[in-house]
Short mmCIF file of C-alpha atoms in Angstrom, two decimals:
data_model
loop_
_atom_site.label_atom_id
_atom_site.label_comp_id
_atom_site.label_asym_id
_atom_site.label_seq_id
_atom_site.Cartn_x
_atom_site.Cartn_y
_atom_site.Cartn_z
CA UNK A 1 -2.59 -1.97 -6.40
CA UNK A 2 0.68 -2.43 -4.66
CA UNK A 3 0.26 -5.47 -3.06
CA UNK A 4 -0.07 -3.84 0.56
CA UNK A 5 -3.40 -4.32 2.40
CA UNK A 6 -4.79 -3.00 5.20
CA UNK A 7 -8.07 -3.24 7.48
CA UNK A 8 -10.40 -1.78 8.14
CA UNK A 9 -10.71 0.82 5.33
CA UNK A 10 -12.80 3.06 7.92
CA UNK A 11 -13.02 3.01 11.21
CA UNK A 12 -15.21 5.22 13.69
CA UNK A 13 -14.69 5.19 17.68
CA UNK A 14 -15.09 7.04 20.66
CA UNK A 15 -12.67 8.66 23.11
CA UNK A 16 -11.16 6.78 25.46
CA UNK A 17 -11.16 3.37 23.45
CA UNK A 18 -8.65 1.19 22.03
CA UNK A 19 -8.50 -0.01 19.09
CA UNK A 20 -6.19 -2.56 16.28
CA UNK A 21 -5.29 -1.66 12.28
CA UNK A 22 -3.86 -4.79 10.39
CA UNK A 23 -1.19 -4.69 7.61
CA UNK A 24 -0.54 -7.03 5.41
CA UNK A 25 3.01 -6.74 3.66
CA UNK A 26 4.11 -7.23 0.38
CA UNK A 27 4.46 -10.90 -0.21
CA UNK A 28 8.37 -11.34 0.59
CA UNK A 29 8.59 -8.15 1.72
CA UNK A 30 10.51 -8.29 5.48
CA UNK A 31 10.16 -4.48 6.68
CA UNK A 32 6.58 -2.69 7.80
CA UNK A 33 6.76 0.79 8.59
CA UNK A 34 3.88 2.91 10.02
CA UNK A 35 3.08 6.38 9.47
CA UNK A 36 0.06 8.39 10.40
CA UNK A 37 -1.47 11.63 8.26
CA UNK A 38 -3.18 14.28 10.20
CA UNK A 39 -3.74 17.64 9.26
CA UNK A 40 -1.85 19.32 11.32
CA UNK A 41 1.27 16.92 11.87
CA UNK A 42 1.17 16.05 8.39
CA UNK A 43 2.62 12.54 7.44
CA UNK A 44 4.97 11.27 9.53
CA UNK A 45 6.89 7.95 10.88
CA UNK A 46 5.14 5.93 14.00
CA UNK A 47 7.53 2.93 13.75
CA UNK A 48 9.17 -0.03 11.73
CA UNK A 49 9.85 -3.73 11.81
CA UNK A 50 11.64 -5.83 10.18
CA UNK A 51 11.56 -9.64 10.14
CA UNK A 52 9.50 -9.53 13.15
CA UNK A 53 11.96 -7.19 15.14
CA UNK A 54 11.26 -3.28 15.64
CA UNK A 55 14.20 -1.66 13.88
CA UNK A 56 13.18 2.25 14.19
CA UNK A 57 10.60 4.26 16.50
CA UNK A 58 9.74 7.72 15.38
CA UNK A 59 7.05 9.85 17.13
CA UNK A 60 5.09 7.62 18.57
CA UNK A 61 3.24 7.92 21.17
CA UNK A 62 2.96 6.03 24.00
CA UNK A 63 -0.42 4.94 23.89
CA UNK A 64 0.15 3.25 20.58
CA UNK A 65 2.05 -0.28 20.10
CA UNK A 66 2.58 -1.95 17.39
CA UNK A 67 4.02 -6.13 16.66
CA UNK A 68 5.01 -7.97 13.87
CA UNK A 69 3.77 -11.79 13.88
CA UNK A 70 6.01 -14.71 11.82
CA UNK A 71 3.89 -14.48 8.75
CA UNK A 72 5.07 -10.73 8.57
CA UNK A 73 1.72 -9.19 8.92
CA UNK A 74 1.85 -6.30 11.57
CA UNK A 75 -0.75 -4.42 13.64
CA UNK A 76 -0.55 -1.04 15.22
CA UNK A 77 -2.71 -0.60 18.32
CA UNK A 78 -4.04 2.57 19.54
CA UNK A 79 -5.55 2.77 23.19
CA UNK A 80 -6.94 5.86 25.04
CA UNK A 81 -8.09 7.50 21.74
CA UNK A 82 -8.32 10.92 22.10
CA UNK A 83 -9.71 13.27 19.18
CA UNK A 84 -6.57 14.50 18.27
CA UNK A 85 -6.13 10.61 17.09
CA UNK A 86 -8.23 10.90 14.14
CA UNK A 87 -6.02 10.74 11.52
CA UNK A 88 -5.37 8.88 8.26
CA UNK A 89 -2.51 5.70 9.18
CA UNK A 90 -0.85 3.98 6.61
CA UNK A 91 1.47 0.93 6.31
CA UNK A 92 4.22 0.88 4.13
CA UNK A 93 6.63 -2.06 3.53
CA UNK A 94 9.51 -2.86 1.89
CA UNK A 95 12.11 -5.57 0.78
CA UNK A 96 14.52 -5.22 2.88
CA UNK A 97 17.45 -2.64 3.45
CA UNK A 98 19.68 -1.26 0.21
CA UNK A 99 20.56 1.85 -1.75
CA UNK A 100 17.41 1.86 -3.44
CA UNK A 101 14.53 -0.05 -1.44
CA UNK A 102 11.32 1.55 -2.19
CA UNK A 103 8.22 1.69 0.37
CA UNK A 104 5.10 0.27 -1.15
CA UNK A 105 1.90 1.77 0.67
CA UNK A 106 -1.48 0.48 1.49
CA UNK A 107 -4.77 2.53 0.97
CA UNK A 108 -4.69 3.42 4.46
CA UNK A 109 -7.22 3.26 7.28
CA UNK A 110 -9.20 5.92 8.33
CA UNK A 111 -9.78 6.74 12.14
CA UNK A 112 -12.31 8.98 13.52
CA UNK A 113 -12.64 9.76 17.08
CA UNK A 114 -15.70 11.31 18.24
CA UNK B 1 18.05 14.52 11.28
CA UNK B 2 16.42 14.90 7.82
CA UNK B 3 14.08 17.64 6.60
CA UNK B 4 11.99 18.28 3.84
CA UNK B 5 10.51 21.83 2.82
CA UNK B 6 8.18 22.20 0.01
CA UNK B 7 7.07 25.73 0.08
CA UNK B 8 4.71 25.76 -2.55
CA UNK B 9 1.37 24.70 -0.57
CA UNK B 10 -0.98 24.79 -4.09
CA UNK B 11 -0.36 25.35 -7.68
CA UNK B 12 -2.63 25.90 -10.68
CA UNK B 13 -1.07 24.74 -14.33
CA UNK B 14 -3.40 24.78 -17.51
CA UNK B 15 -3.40 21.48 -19.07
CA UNK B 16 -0.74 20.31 -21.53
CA UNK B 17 1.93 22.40 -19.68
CA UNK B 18 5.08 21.45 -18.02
CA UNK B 19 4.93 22.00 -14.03
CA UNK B 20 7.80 21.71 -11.69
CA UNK B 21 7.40 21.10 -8.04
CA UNK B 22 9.95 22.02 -5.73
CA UNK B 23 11.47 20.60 -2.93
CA UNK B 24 14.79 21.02 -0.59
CA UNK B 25 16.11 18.77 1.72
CA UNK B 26 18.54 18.89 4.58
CA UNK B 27 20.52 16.14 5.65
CA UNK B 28 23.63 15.11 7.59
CA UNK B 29 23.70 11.38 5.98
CA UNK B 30 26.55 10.84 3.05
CA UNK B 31 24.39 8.71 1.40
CA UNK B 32 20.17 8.70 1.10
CA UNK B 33 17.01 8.72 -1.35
CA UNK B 34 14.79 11.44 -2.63
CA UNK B 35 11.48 10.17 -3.41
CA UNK B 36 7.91 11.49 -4.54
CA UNK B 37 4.88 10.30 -4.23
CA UNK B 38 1.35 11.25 -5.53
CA UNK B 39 -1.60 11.81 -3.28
CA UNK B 40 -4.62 11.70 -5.20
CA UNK B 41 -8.12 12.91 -3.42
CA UNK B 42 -9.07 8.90 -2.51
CA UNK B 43 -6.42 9.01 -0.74
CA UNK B 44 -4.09 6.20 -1.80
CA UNK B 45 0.24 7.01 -1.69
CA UNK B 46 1.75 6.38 -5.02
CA UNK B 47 5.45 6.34 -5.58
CA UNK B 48 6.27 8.44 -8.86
CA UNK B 49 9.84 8.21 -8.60
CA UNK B 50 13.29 7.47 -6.89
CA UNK B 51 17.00 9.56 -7.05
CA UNK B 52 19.66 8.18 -5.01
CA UNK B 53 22.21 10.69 -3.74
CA UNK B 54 25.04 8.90 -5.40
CA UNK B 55 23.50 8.69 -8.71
CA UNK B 56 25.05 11.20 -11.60
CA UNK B 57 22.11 11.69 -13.66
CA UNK B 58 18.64 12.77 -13.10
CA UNK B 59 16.12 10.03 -12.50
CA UNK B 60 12.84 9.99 -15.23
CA UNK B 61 9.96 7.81 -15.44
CA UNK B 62 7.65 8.49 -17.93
CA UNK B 63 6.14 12.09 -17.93
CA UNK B 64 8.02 12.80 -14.55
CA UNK B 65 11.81 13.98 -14.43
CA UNK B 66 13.90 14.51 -10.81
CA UNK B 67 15.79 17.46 -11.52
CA UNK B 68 19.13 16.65 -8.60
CA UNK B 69 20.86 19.22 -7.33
CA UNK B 70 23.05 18.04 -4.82
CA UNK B 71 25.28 21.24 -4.00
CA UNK B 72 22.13 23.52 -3.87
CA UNK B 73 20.33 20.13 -1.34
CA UNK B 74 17.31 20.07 -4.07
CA UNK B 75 15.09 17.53 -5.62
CA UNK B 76 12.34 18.55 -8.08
CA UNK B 77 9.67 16.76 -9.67
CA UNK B 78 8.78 17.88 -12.92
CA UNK B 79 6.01 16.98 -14.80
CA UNK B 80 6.09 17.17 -18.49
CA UNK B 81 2.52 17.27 -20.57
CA UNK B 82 0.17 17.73 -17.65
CA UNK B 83 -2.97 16.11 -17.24
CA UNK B 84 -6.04 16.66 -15.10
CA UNK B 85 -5.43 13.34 -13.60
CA UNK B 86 -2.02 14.82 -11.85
CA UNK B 87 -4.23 16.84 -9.97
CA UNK B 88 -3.08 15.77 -6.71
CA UNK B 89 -0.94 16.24 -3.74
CA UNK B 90 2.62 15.60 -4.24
CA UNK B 91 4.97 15.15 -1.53
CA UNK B 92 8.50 14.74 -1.97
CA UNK B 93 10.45 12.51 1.14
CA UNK B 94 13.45 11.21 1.91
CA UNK B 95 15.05 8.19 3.64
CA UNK B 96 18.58 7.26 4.67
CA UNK B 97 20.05 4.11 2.99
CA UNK B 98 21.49 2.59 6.77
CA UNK B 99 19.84 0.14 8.53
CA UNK B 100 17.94 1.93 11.49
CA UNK B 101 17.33 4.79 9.60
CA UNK B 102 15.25 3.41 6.81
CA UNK B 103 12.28 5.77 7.42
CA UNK B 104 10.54 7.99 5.01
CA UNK B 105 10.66 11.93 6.31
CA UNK B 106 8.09 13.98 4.18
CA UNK B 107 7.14 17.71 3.15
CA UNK B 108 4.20 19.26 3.77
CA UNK B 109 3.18 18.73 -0.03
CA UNK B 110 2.05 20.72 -2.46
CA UNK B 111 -1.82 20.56 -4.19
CA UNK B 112 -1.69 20.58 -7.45
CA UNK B 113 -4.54 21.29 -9.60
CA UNK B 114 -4.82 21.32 -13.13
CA UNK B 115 -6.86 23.16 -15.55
CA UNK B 116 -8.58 22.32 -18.49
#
């Protein structure tokens, strides 16, 4: 278990809809990063916060937003789901910056778009 | 920008053997990380093991090694003893070590499978 938890575990939804993945850091950890898993983008990085500020933006696209709130937890919302959507999306957080500051990652949540 | 290039999508190693997993990177950063993480089929991400650029010798933890190579840009994993529960996807990453550029950049992976 690394201490990073994320809801729902599954979720299923239909084109066109919008919809909200929580993250729950690391306790003390200040940075949340998102990354999604598809098949044919592979992993990559969506975007990152830290301490309630976004500190990096990778591909993401505009549909998708994402906030950190004070207590650190962070959602990532995803609005006009299309198929190409579905996708694995993980959380990942970490300490804080330094040579060696490893990501810890959640189980993921799983999002189908029929 | 960083890059990572695994080009071994799947490998088959009989159980007990050694296995090494290969990765190069490409960076323009002085200073960054070379991770990799394990994949299993539920799904979950699990760090294996960390080599900073500036470090002189080769990371280990446990049954896994990082074999550096920082003139020839590689980074990889080997796995000593193999079991059938490394039969997984293993991806190796990267990340730069400045503030702003903190992000993890991944390979395509490689599936391992092992056989009894």
């Amino acid at each position: 278990d690394s201490g990073v938890t994320q809801t729902p575990k599954h979720l299923i939804t239909a084109t066109g809809q919008r919809v909200t993945l929580r993250c729950s850091p690391r306790s003390g950890d200040l940075s949340v990063y998102w990354y999604q898993q598809s098949l044919d983008q592979g992993l990559q990085f969506l975007i990152q916060y830290y301490n309630g500020e976004e500190r990096a933006k990778g591909n993401i696209l505009e549909r998708f937003s994402a906030q950190q709130f004070p207590d650190l937890h962070s959602e990532l919302n995803l609005s006009s789901l299309e198929l190409g959507d579905s996708a694995l999306y993980f959380c990942a957080s970490s300490a804080g910056t330094g040579p060696y500051n490893e990501q810890f990652f959640g189980p993921g949540t799983r999002l189908t778009v029929l | 920008a960083q890059k990572i290039t695994q080009t071994q999508p799947g490998m088959f190693v009989q159980e007990k053997e050694a296995v090494t997993l290969d990765c190069t990177y490409d960076t323009s950063d002085q200073s960054y990380g070379l991770f990799w993480y394990k994949q299993p089929s539920s799904g979950e991400m699990i760090f294996l093991i960390y080599q900073g650029s500036y470090d002189e010798q080769n990371a280990t933890e446990g049954r896994y090694s990082l074999n550096f190579q920082k003139a020839r840009k590689s980074a990889n994993l080997v796995i000593s003893a193999s079991q059938l529960g490394d039969s997984a996807m293993y991806f190796c990453a990267m990340r730069g070590l400045t503030i702003g550029n903190e992000k993890l950049t991944f390979g395509t992976g490689t599936r391992l499978t092992i056989i009894p």
